[in-house]
CSV table of C-alpha atoms and ligand atoms in Angstrom, one decimal:
chain,number,residue,atom,x,y,z
A,1,UNK,CA,15.6,-0.9,-21.7
A,2,UNK,CA,12.2,-2.5,-20.3
A,3,UNK,CA,9.6,0.6,-19.4
A,4,UNK,CA,6.9,0.9,-16.6
A,5,UNK,CA,4.4,2.8,-16.0
A,6,UNK,CA,2.8,3.2,-12.2
A,7,UNK,CA,-0.2,4.8,-11.3
A,8,UNK,CA,-0.4,6.1,-7.1
A,9,UNK,CA,4.2,7.2,-7.8
A,10,UNK,CA,3.6,9.6,-5.1
A,11,UNK,CA,2.6,7.4,-2.9
A,12,UNK,CA,4.3,4.8,-0.8
A,13,UNK,CA,4.3,2.1,-2.9
A,14,UNK,CA,4.9,3.8,-5.6
A,15,UNK,CA,8.3,5.6,-4.4
A,16,UNK,CA,9.8,2.0,-3.4
A,17,UNK,CA,8.8,0.6,-6.7
A,18,UNK,CA,10.0,3.6,-8.6
A,19,UNK,CA,13.5,2.9,-7.2
A,20,UNK,CA,13.8,-1.6,-7.7
A,21,UNK,CA,12.3,-0.7,-11.2
A,22,UNK,CA,15.7,2.0,-11.7
A,23,UNK,CA,17.7,-1.0,-10.2
A,24,UNK,CA,16.2,-3.0,-12.8
A,25,UNK,CA,17.5,-0.9,-15.1
A,26,UNK,CA,13.7,0.0,-16.3
A,27,UNK,CA,13.0,3.3,-17.9
A,28,UNK,CA,10.0,4.3,-15.2
A,29,UNK,CA,6.8,7.1,-16.2
A,30,UNK,CA,4.6,7.9,-12.7
A,31,UNK,CA,1.0,9.3,-13.3
A,32,UNK,CA,0.8,11.7,-11.2
A,33,UNK,CA,-2.4,14.2,-10.9
A,34,UNK,CA,-2.8,17.6,-11.6
A,35,UNK,CA,-2.3,19.5,-7.9
A,36,UNK,CA,-2.5,23.3,-7.0
A,37,UNK,CA,1.0,22.4,-5.2
A,38,UNK,CA,3.5,19.7,-6.2
A,39,UNK,CA,3.7,16.9,-3.4
A,40,UNK,CA,6.7,14.9,-4.5
A,41,UNK,CA,8.4,14.6,-1.3
A,42,UNK,CA,8.5,10.6,-2.0
A,43,UNK,CA,10.0,10.5,-4.9
A,44,UNK,CA,12.2,14.2,-4.9
A,45,UNK,CA,15.4,11.9,-5.0
A,46,UNK,CA,14.4,10.1,-8.3
A,47,UNK,CA,12.9,13.0,-10.0
A,48,UNK,CA,16.2,13.2,-12.9
A,49,UNK,CA,15.8,9.6,-13.5
A,50,UNK,CA,11.5,9.1,-13.6
A,51,UNK,CA,9.7,11.1,-16.1
A,52,UNK,CA,6.2,12.1,-15.0
A,53,UNK,CA,2.6,12.6,-16.8
A,54,UNK,CA,-0.2,13.5,-15.6
A,55,UNK,CA,-3.4,11.8,-15.7
A,56,UNK,CA,-6.5,10.7,-13.5
A,57,UNK,CA,-8.1,7.2,-12.7
A,58,UNK,CA,-11.2,9.4,-12.4
A,59,UNK,CA,-10.7,10.7,-16.5
A,60,UNK,CA,-10.4,7.6,-19.0
A,61,UNK,CA,-8.9,10.0,-21.7
A,62,UNK,CA,-6.7,11.1,-19.6
A,63,UNK,CA,-5.3,7.0,-19.1
A,64,UNK,CA,-5.3,6.9,-23.3
A,65,UNK,CA,-2.6,9.8,-23.5
A,66,UNK,CA,-0.8,8.4,-20.3
A,67,UNK,CA,-0.3,5.0,-22.0
A,68,UNK,CA,0.9,6.5,-25.1
A,69,UNK,CA,3.3,8.5,-23.6
A,70,UNK,CA,4.6,6.1,-21.8
A,71,UNK,CA,4.4,2.8,-24.1
A,72,UNK,CA,5.2,0.4,-20.7
A,73,UNK,CA,6.0,-3.1,-21.6
A,74,UNK,CA,4.4,-3.2,-17.4
A,75,UNK,CA,1.6,-1.3,-15.6
A,76,UNK,CA,1.7,-1.4,-12.6
A,77,UNK,CA,-1.8,0.1,-11.0
A,78,UNK,CA,-1.0,1.4,-7.3
A,79,UNK,CA,-3.4,4.7,-7.9
A,80,UNK,CA,-6.3,4.1,-5.6
A,81,UNK,CA,-7.8,5.7,-1.8
A,82,UNK,CA,-6.4,3.8,0.3
A,83,UNK,CA,-7.2,4.7,3.8
A,84,UNK,CA,-9.6,2.8,4.8
A,85,UNK,CA,-11.5,5.1,8.0
A,86,UNK,CA,-12.4,7.9,4.6
A,87,UNK,CA,-14.2,5.2,2.7
A,88,UNK,CA,-16.6,5.8,5.2
A,89,UNK,CA,-17.2,9.3,4.5
A,90,UNK,CA,-16.0,9.5,0.7
A,91,UNK,CA,-17.2,6.2,-0.5
A,92,UNK,CA,-19.0,7.0,-3.7
A,93,UNK,CA,-15.5,8.8,-4.5
A,94,UNK,CA,-13.7,5.8,-3.1
A,95,UNK,CA,-15.8,3.4,-5.7
A,96,UNK,CA,-15.0,5.7,-8.4
A,97,UNK,CA,-11.1,5.7,-7.9
A,98,UNK,CA,-10.5,2.0,-6.3
A,99,UNK,CA,-13.1,0.5,-8.3
A,100,UNK,CA,-14.1,1.8,-11.4
A,101,UNK,CA,-10.3,3.3,-12.3
A,102,UNK,CA,-9.2,-0.1,-12.4
A,103,UNK,CA,-11.6,-0.7,-15.3
A,104,UNK,CA,-10.9,2.9,-16.9
A,105,UNK,CA,-7.2,1.6,-16.6
A,106,UNK,CA,-7.4,-1.9,-18.3
A,107,UNK,CA,-10.0,-0.6,-21.0
A,108,UNK,CA,-7.2,1.9,-21.4
A,109,UNK,CA,-4.7,-0.5,-22.2
A,110,UNK,CA,-7.1,-2.8,-23.9
A,111,UNK,CA,-7.0,-0.5,-26.5
A,112,UNK,CA,-3.2,1.3,-26.2
A,113,UNK,CA,-0.9,-2.1,-24.9
A,114,UNK,CA,-2.8,-5.3,-24.7
A,115,UNK,CA,0.7,-7.1,-25.2
A,116,UNK,CA,1.8,-4.9,-21.7
A,117,UNK,CA,1.4,-6.8,-18.6
A,118,UNK,CA,-0.6,-4.9,-15.7
A,119,UNK,CA,-0.3,-5.0,-12.0
A,120,UNK,CA,-3.4,-4.7,-9.7
A,121,UNK,CA,-3.1,-3.7,-5.9
A,122,UNK,CA,-5.5,-5.4,-4.1
A,123,UNK,CA,-5.8,-5.9,-0.4
A,124,UNK,CA,-5.8,-8.0,2.2
A,125,UNK,CA,-8.9,-6.4,3.9
A,126,UNK,CA,-10.7,-8.0,1.4
A,127,UNK,CA,-10.9,-10.9,4.1
A,128,UNK,CA,-12.5,-8.6,6.6
A,129,UNK,CA,-14.1,-10.2,8.6
A,130,UNK,CA,-12.1,-13.5,7.9
A,131,UNK,CA,-13.1,-16.4,6.7
A,132,UNK,CA,-9.8,-19.2,7.7
A,133,UNK,CA,-6.8,-19.0,9.0
A,134,UNK,CA,-4.8,-17.7,7.9
A,135,UNK,CA,-5.8,-16.7,4.6
A,136,UNK,CA,-4.2,-17.4,1.4
A,137,UNK,CA,-5.4,-17.0,-2.2
A,138,UNK,CA,-8.5,-19.5,-2.2
A,139,UNK,CA,-10.1,-17.5,1.1
A,140,UNK,CA,-13.0,-16.6,0.7
A,141,UNK,CA,-13.4,-12.4,0.9
A,142,UNK,CA,-15.9,-10.3,3.3
A,143,UNK,CA,-15.5,-6.7,3.3
A,144,UNK,CA,-16.0,-4.9,6.2
A,145,UNK,CA,-15.6,-1.0,4.3
A,146,UNK,CA,-16.0,0.8,1.0
A,147,UNK,CA,-12.8,0.9,1.0
A,148,UNK,CA,-12.4,-3.0,1.0
A,149,UNK,CA,-15.3,-3.4,-1.3
A,150,UNK,CA,-14.2,-1.3,-3.5
A,151,UNK,CA,-10.8,-3.4,-3.9
A,152,UNK,CA,-13.0,-7.0,-4.2
A,153,UNK,CA,-14.2,-5.0,-7.0
A,154,UNK,CA,-11.3,-4.4,-8.2
A,155,UNK,CA,-9.7,-7.5,-7.8
A,156,UNK,CA,-12.3,-9.4,-10.0
A,157,UNK,CA,-12.4,-7.2,-13.0
A,158,UNK,CA,-8.8,-7.8,-12.6
A,159,UNK,CA,-9.3,-11.3,-13.4
A,160,UNK,CA,-12.3,-11.3,-15.7
A,161,UNK,CA,-10.8,-9.1,-17.7
A,162,UNK,CA,-7.3,-11.5,-17.7
A,163,UNK,CA,-10.2,-13.8,-18.7
A,164,UNK,CA,-12.3,-12.5,-20.9
A,165,UNK,CA,-9.8,-11.0,-23.2
A,166,UNK,CA,-7.0,-12.7,-22.2
A,167,UNK,CA,-4.6,-9.9,-21.0
A,168,UNK,CA,-1.4,-10.5,-19.0
A,169,UNK,CA,-3.0,-9.1,-16.0
A,170,UNK,CA,-2.4,-10.1,-12.2
A,171,UNK,CA,-4.1,-9.5,-8.7
A,172,UNK,CA,-1.6,-8.8,-5.9
A,173,UNK,CA,-3.5,-9.6,-2.4
A,174,UNK,CA,-0.7,-7.3,0.0
A,175,UNK,CA,-1.2,-7.5,3.3
A,176,UNK,CA,-0.3,-4.2,5.6
A,177,UNK,CA,2.5,-3.0,4.5
A,178,UNK,CA,4.7,-0.5,6.3
A,179,UNK,CA,7.9,2.0,6.3
A,180,UNK,CA,9.2,5.2,7.3
A,181,UNK,CA,7.3,6.7,3.9
A,182,UNK,CA,3.8,5.6,5.5
A,183,UNK,CA,1.1,8.1,5.4
A,184,UNK,CA,1.4,9.7,8.6
A,185,UNK,CA,-2.6,8.9,9.6
A,186,UNK,CA,-1.7,5.0,9.0
A,187,UNK,CA,-1.9,3.5,12.6
A,188,UNK,CA,1.8,2.4,12.1
A,189,UNK,CA,3.4,6.1,11.4
A,190,UNK,CA,0.8,7.4,13.6
A,191,UNK,CA,2.6,5.6,16.2
A,192,UNK,CA,6.4,5.7,15.1
A,193,UNK,CA,5.8,9.4,14.6
A,194,UNK,CA,3.9,10.2,18.2
A,195,UNK,CA,6.6,8.1,19.8
A,196,UNK,CA,9.0,10.4,18.2
A,197,UNK,CA,7.1,13.3,18.9
A,198,UNK,CA,7.2,12.1,23.0
A,199,UNK,CA,10.3,11.4,23.1
A,200,UNK,CA,11.8,14.9,21.9
A,201,UNK,CA,9.0,16.7,24.4
A,202,UNK,CA,7.2,17.7,21.4
A,203,UNK,CA,4.1,16.2,22.7
A,204,UNK,CA,3.2,14.0,26.1
A,205,UNK,CA,0.2,11.7,24.8
A,206,UNK,CA,-1.0,9.4,21.8
A,207,UNK,CA,-4.7,9.0,21.1
A,208,UNK,CA,-5.7,5.5,18.5
A,209,UNK,CA,-8.1,3.7,18.5
A,210,UNK,CA,-8.8,-0.1,18.9
A,211,UNK,CA,-5.0,-1.5,20.4
A,212,UNK,CA,-6.8,-5.0,20.1
A,213,UNK,CA,-6.7,-4.9,16.4
A,214,UNK,CA,-3.9,-7.6,14.7
A,215,UNK,CA,-2.2,-7.0,11.2
A,216,UNK,CA,0.6,-9.0,9.5
A,217,UNK,CA,3.3,-5.9,8.9
A,218,UNK,CA,6.0,-6.0,6.4
A,219,UNK,CA,8.6,-4.0,5.3
A,220,UNK,CA,7.4,-2.3,1.9
A,221,UNK,CA,10.3,-2.7,0.3
A,222,UNK,CA,10.0,-5.8,0.3
A,223,UNK,CA,6.5,-5.7,-1.1
A,224,UNK,CA,7.6,-4.4,-4.3
A,225,UNK,CA,9.9,-7.1,-5.4
A,226,UNK,CA,6.8,-9.2,-5.0
A,227,UNK,CA,5.2,-6.8,-7.4
A,228,UNK,CA,8.0,-7.0,-9.6
A,229,UNK,CA,8.3,-10.6,-9.6
A,230,UNK,CA,4.0,-11.5,-10.2
A,231,UNK,CA,5.1,-9.2,-13.9
A,232,UNK,CA,8.3,-11.5,-14.3
A,233,UNK,CA,6.1,-15.1,-14.5
A,234,UNK,CA,5.3,-17.2,-17.8
A,235,UNK,CA,1.2,-16.6,-17.0
A,236,UNK,CA,-0.1,-14.5,-15.3
A,237,UNK,CA,-1.5,-15.5,-11.9
A,238,UNK,CA,-2.5,-14.2,-8.4
A,239,UNK,CA,-0.9,-13.7,-5.4
A,240,UNK,CA,-0.9,-13.4,-1.6
A,241,UNK,CA,2.2,-11.2,0.1
A,242,UNK,CA,2.7,-11.5,4.1
A,243,UNK,CA,4.9,-12.1,6.6
A,244,UNK,CA,2.6,-15.2,8.4
A,245,UNK,CA,3.1,-13.4,11.6
A,246,UNK,CA,0.2,-11.3,13.1
A,247,UNK,CA,0.3,-8.4,15.9
A,248,UNK,CA,-1.5,-6.3,17.7
A,249,UNK,CA,-1.6,-2.4,17.7
A,250,UNK,CA,-1.2,-3.3,21.3
A,251,UNK,CA,2.6,-4.9,20.5
A,252,UNK,CA,3.3,-2.5,18.1
A,253,UNK,CA,2.9,0.4,20.3
A,254,UNK,CA,5.0,-1.8,23.6
A,255,UNK,CA,7.9,-2.4,20.9
A,256,UNK,CA,8.1,1.3,19.5
A,257,UNK,CA,8.1,3.3,22.8
A,258,UNK,CA,10.2,0.6,24.4
A,259,UNK,CA,12.9,1.4,22.1
A,260,UNK,CA,13.0,5.1,23.4
A,261,UNK,CA,13.2,3.9,26.9
A,262,UNK,CA,9.6,5.0,27.6
A,263,UNK,CA,6.4,3.2,28.7
A,264,UNK,CA,4.0,3.2,26.3
A,265,UNK,CA,1.1,2.8,29.3
A,266,UNK,CA,1.6,6.8,30.3
A,267,UNK,CA,1.3,8.4,27.1
A,268,UNK,CA,-1.5,5.8,24.7
A,269,UNK,CA,-5.6,7.3,25.3
A,270,UNK,CA,-7.4,4.8,23.8
A,271,UNK,CA,-9.9,7.4,22.2
A,272,UNK,CA,-13.3,6.3,20.4
A,273,UNK,CA,-12.9,8.6,18.0
A,274,UNK,CA,-10.5,6.3,16.0
A,275,UNK,CA,-12.9,3.0,16.5
A,276,UNK,CA,-14.3,2.2,13.3
A,277,UNK,CA,-18.3,1.2,12.2
A,278,UNK,CA,-16.9,-2.1,11.3
A,279,UNK,CA,-13.7,-3.4,12.2
A,280,UNK,CA,-11.1,-6.0,10.3
A,281,UNK,CA,-10.3,-7.4,13.9
A,282,UNK,CA,-7.6,-9.9,12.8
A,283,UNK,CA,-5.0,-11.1,9.2
A,284,UNK,CA,-2.5,-13.5,9.0
A,285,UNK,CA,-1.4,-14.3,6.0
A,286,UNK,CA,-0.3,-17.4,4.2
A,287,UNK,CA,2.1,-16.6,1.3
A,288,UNK,CA,3.7,-19.9,0.2
A,289,UNK,CA,2.4,-19.8,-2.7
A,290,UNK,CA,4.0,-16.6,-3.2
A,291,UNK,CA,7.1,-18.5,-1.9
A,292,UNK,CA,7.6,-21.4,-3.7
A,293,UNK,CA,6.7,-19.3,-7.0
A,294,UNK,CA,7.9,-16.5,-7.1
A,295,UNK,CA,10.5,-17.1,-4.4
A,296,UNK,CA,10.0,-14.4,-2.4
A,297,UNK,CA,10.5,-14.1,1.2
A,298,UNK,CA,9.9,-11.0,3.3
A,299,UNK,CA,14.1,-9.6,4.7
A,300,UNK,CA,12.7,-7.5,7.7
A,301,UNK,CA,11.4,-9.2,10.9
A,302,UNK,CA,8.5,-7.3,13.2
A,303,UNK,CA,10.3,-5.8,15.8
A,304,UNK,CA,12.8,-4.5,12.7
A,305,UNK,CA,10.3,-2.6,11.0
A,306,UNK,CA,9.1,-0.7,14.5
A,307,UNK,CA,12.9,0.2,15.1
A,308,UNK,CA,13.1,1.3,12.0
A,309,UNK,CA,10.2,3.4,12.4
A,310,UNK,CA,10.8,4.6,14.8
A,311,UNK,CA,14.6,5.8,14.3
A,312,UNK,CA,13.5,7.5,11.0
A,313,UNK,CA,11.1,10.0,12.6
A,314,UNK,CA,13.4,10.6,15.3
A,315,UNK,CA,15.9,11.6,12.6
A,316,UNK,CA,13.6,13.3,10.6
A,317,UNK,CA,12.2,15.2,13.6
A,318,UNK,CA,15.8,16.2,14.9
A,319,UNK,CA,17.0,17.5,11.4
A,320,UNK,CA,13.5,20.2,11.5
A,321,UNK,CA,14.5,21.2,14.7
A,322,UNK,CA,18.4,21.5,14.1
A,323,UNK,CA,18.8,19.3,17.3
A,324,UNK,CA,21.7,16.7,16.8
B,1,LIG,P1,-0.4,5.8,-0.8
B,1,LIG,O1,0.6,5.7,-0.1
B,1,LIG,O2,-1.9,6.3,0.1
B,1,LIG,O3,-0.5,6.1,-2.3
B,1,LIG,C1,-1.9,6.5,-2.9
B,1,LIG,C2,-1.3,6.6,-4.7
B,1,LIG,O4,-3.0,7.2,-5.4
B,1,LIG,C3,-1.0,8.1,-4.2
B,1,LIG,O5,0.5,8.3,-5.1
B,1,LIG,C4,-2.0,9.1,-4.7
B,1,LIG,O6,-1.6,10.4,-5.7
B,1,LIG,C5,-2.5,8.3,-5.8
B,1,LIG,N1,-3.8,8.3,-6.4
B,1,LIG,C6,-5.4,8.7,-5.6
B,1,LIG,N2,-6.1,9.0,-6.2
B,1,LIG,C7,-5.8,8.8,-7.5
B,1,LIG,C8,-6.7,9.1,-8.9
B,1,LIG,N3,-7.7,9.7,-8.7
B,1,LIG,N4,-5.7,9.3,-9.6
B,1,LIG,C9,-5.0,9.1,-9.9
B,1,LIG,N5,-4.0,8.2,-8.7
B,1,LIG,C10,-4.6,8.5,-7.4
B,1,LIG,O7,-0.7,4.1,-0.8
B,1,LIG,P2,0.1,2.9,-1.1
B,1,LIG,O8,-0.3,2.5,0.9
B,1,LIG,O9,1.6,3.4,-1.7
B,1,LIG,O10,-0.5,1.7,-1.3
B,1,LIG,C11,-0.2,1.3,-3.3
B,1,LIG,C12,-1.4,0.5,-3.1
B,1,LIG,O11,-1.9,-0.9,-2.8
B,1,LIG,C13,-3.1,1.4,-3.2
B,1,LIG,O12,-3.9,1.0,-4.4
B,1,LIG,C14,-3.5,0.5,-1.7
B,1,LIG,O13,-4.9,1.0,-1.6
B,1,LIG,C15,-3.0,-0.6,-1.4
B,1,LIG,N6,-2.8,-1.4,-1.2
B,1,LIG,C16,-1.8,-0.8,0.4
B,1,LIG,C17,-1.8,-2.2,1.3
B,1,LIG,C18,-0.5,-0.7,2.4
B,1,LIG,O14,-0.7,-1.6,3.2
B,1,LIG,N7,0.6,0.1,2.0
B,1,LIG,C19,-2.2,-3.0,1.2
B,1,LIG,C20,-2.5,-3.7,0.2
B,1,LIG,C21,-3.2,-2.8,-0.9
B,1,LIG,P3,-1.5,11.2,-4.2
B,1,LIG,O15,-0.1,11.7,-4.1
B,1,LIG,O16,-1.9,12.5,-5.9
B,1,LIG,O17,-2.7,11.8,-3.5
B,2,LIG,O1,-5.0,0.5,10.5
B,2,LIG,C1,-6.3,-0.2,14.3
B,2,LIG,C2,-7.7,0.4,13.5
B,2,LIG,O2,-5.2,2.3,8.8
B,2,LIG,C3,-4.9,-0.3,11.0
B,2,LIG,C4,-4.6,0.1,4.4
B,2,LIG,O3,-2.7,0.3,3.6
B,2,LIG,O4,-3.6,-1.7,4.8
B,2,LIG,C5,-4.4,-0.3,5.6
B,2,LIG,O5,-5.7,-0.3,5.9
B,2,LIG,C6,-5.2,-0.8,12.3
B,2,LIG,C7,-6.6,-1.0,12.3
B,2,LIG,O6,-4.4,0.2,8.7
B,2,LIG,C8,-6.2,3.6,15.2
B,2,LIG,O7,-8.5,0.4,13.8
B,2,LIG,C9,-5.5,1.5,16.2
B,2,LIG,O8,-8.2,-2.2,12.9
B,2,LIG,O9,-3.1,1.4,9.6
B,2,LIG,P1,-4.2,1.7,9.5
B,2,LIG,P2,-5.7,-0.5,7.6
B,2,LIG,O10,-7.0,-0.2,7.7
B,2,LIG,O11,-5.0,-2.0,8.1
B,2,LIG,C10,-4.2,-2.6,3.9
B,2,LIG,C11,-4.2,-3.8,3.6
B,2,LIG,C12,-5.0,-1.6,3.1
B,2,LIG,O12,-5.4,-1.9,1.6
B,2,LIG,C13,-5.7,-0.4,3.2
B,2,LIG,O13,-5.0,0.8,1.9
B,2,LIG,O14,-5.2,0.1,13.5
B,2,LIG,N1,-6.3,1.3,14.8
B,2,LIG,N2,-5.5,3.0,16.4
B,2,LIG,C14,-6.2,2.5,14.2
B,2,LIG,N3,-5.7,3.0,13.1
B,2,LIG,C15,-5.6,4.5,12.6
B,2,LIG,N4,-5.3,4.7,11.4
B,2,LIG,N5,-5.4,5.2,13.4
B,2,LIG,C16,-5.7,4.6,14.2
B,2,LIG,O15,-5.2,5.5,15.8
């Protein structure tokens, strides 16, 4: 039985990846931060089938202990401060988690289990003010937030440790991927939750920032499969994972409101509080390499993703209110 360690298992991707690896027959260990109250909603249904160990990307000794306990064949480093706006208000902490945390984990791996395979969760945000359309593995980076700058560091330290020490370390450059488990502050979930609340009479308006921003949005369940595929290859390499389609925040709103019979223009209010100091205007990925070498393809299209998220929020809120 293969053993996997997931950092960030309590997050959106961590929960889908844990499910996927259990289906593949893995023994799954998740690293979690100590908190005064548990934060395990996304993995509650898996609790009996996974092992949780405490550790923190800020603490090198804890990482060594986690690896000694998990003895992993594969390490998926998904933990990070992942919300872009917070990276302007906590830039140093973002760098500690999202950039230096990668080095701490790679060094711990070198000490405890250098034969393991390592996945780094890199991001399309690294392309920022894009130098090429669509973006591929060879497109230069131009990060536009402290988060994206930290991810560029995480990407290159992964490449560097592969080249310096011969580690099997890969960087997956994933474009935005969403699901009903997405955090409520990210725009897609903010919209699906807002639409459901308005539909059920719990709210009347939805305040958003830049409606013109365009993203290449896919379904998180598809993207964790790509992570795993990268670690099954004969040699380590870096891959872009994306749908190859780009849509605006406005289009997301249109489909989401339309799905429940509402007109988005009556409810969406543009609020300057949600405008960023520096924006990433337009992202669209070229996942040709992942398609060709990994045999990966997305299974959920844009409209299907929007509807899935709105339906899930409607169901959740109806359940919470005890309504049919
Ligand atoms: P998420 O839902 O925000 O989850 C982040 C996870 O990181 C949580 O489990 C969090 O734990 C953990 N974490 C944060 N700081 C930590 C620390 N110091 N020590 C240990 N754990 C820590 O993020 P996600 O959407 O699943 O994304 C997973 C990864 O992929 C992240 O690295 C993100 O930056 C990257 N990424 C995401 C996307 C996307 O569209 N979703 C695209 C490209 C890359 P708590 O529960 O304790 O807070
Ligand atoms: O914003 C615009 C906002 O916060 C998307 C993270 O997972 O994906 C995510 O980063 C766009 C931006 O995601 C609101 O200005 C408009 O242009 O959902 P988001 P993100 O910044 O793209 C990448 C790949 C990651 O790696 C990150 O970890 O939507 N937008 N109005 C808004 N965004 C938010 N959050 N809230 C609004 O009201």
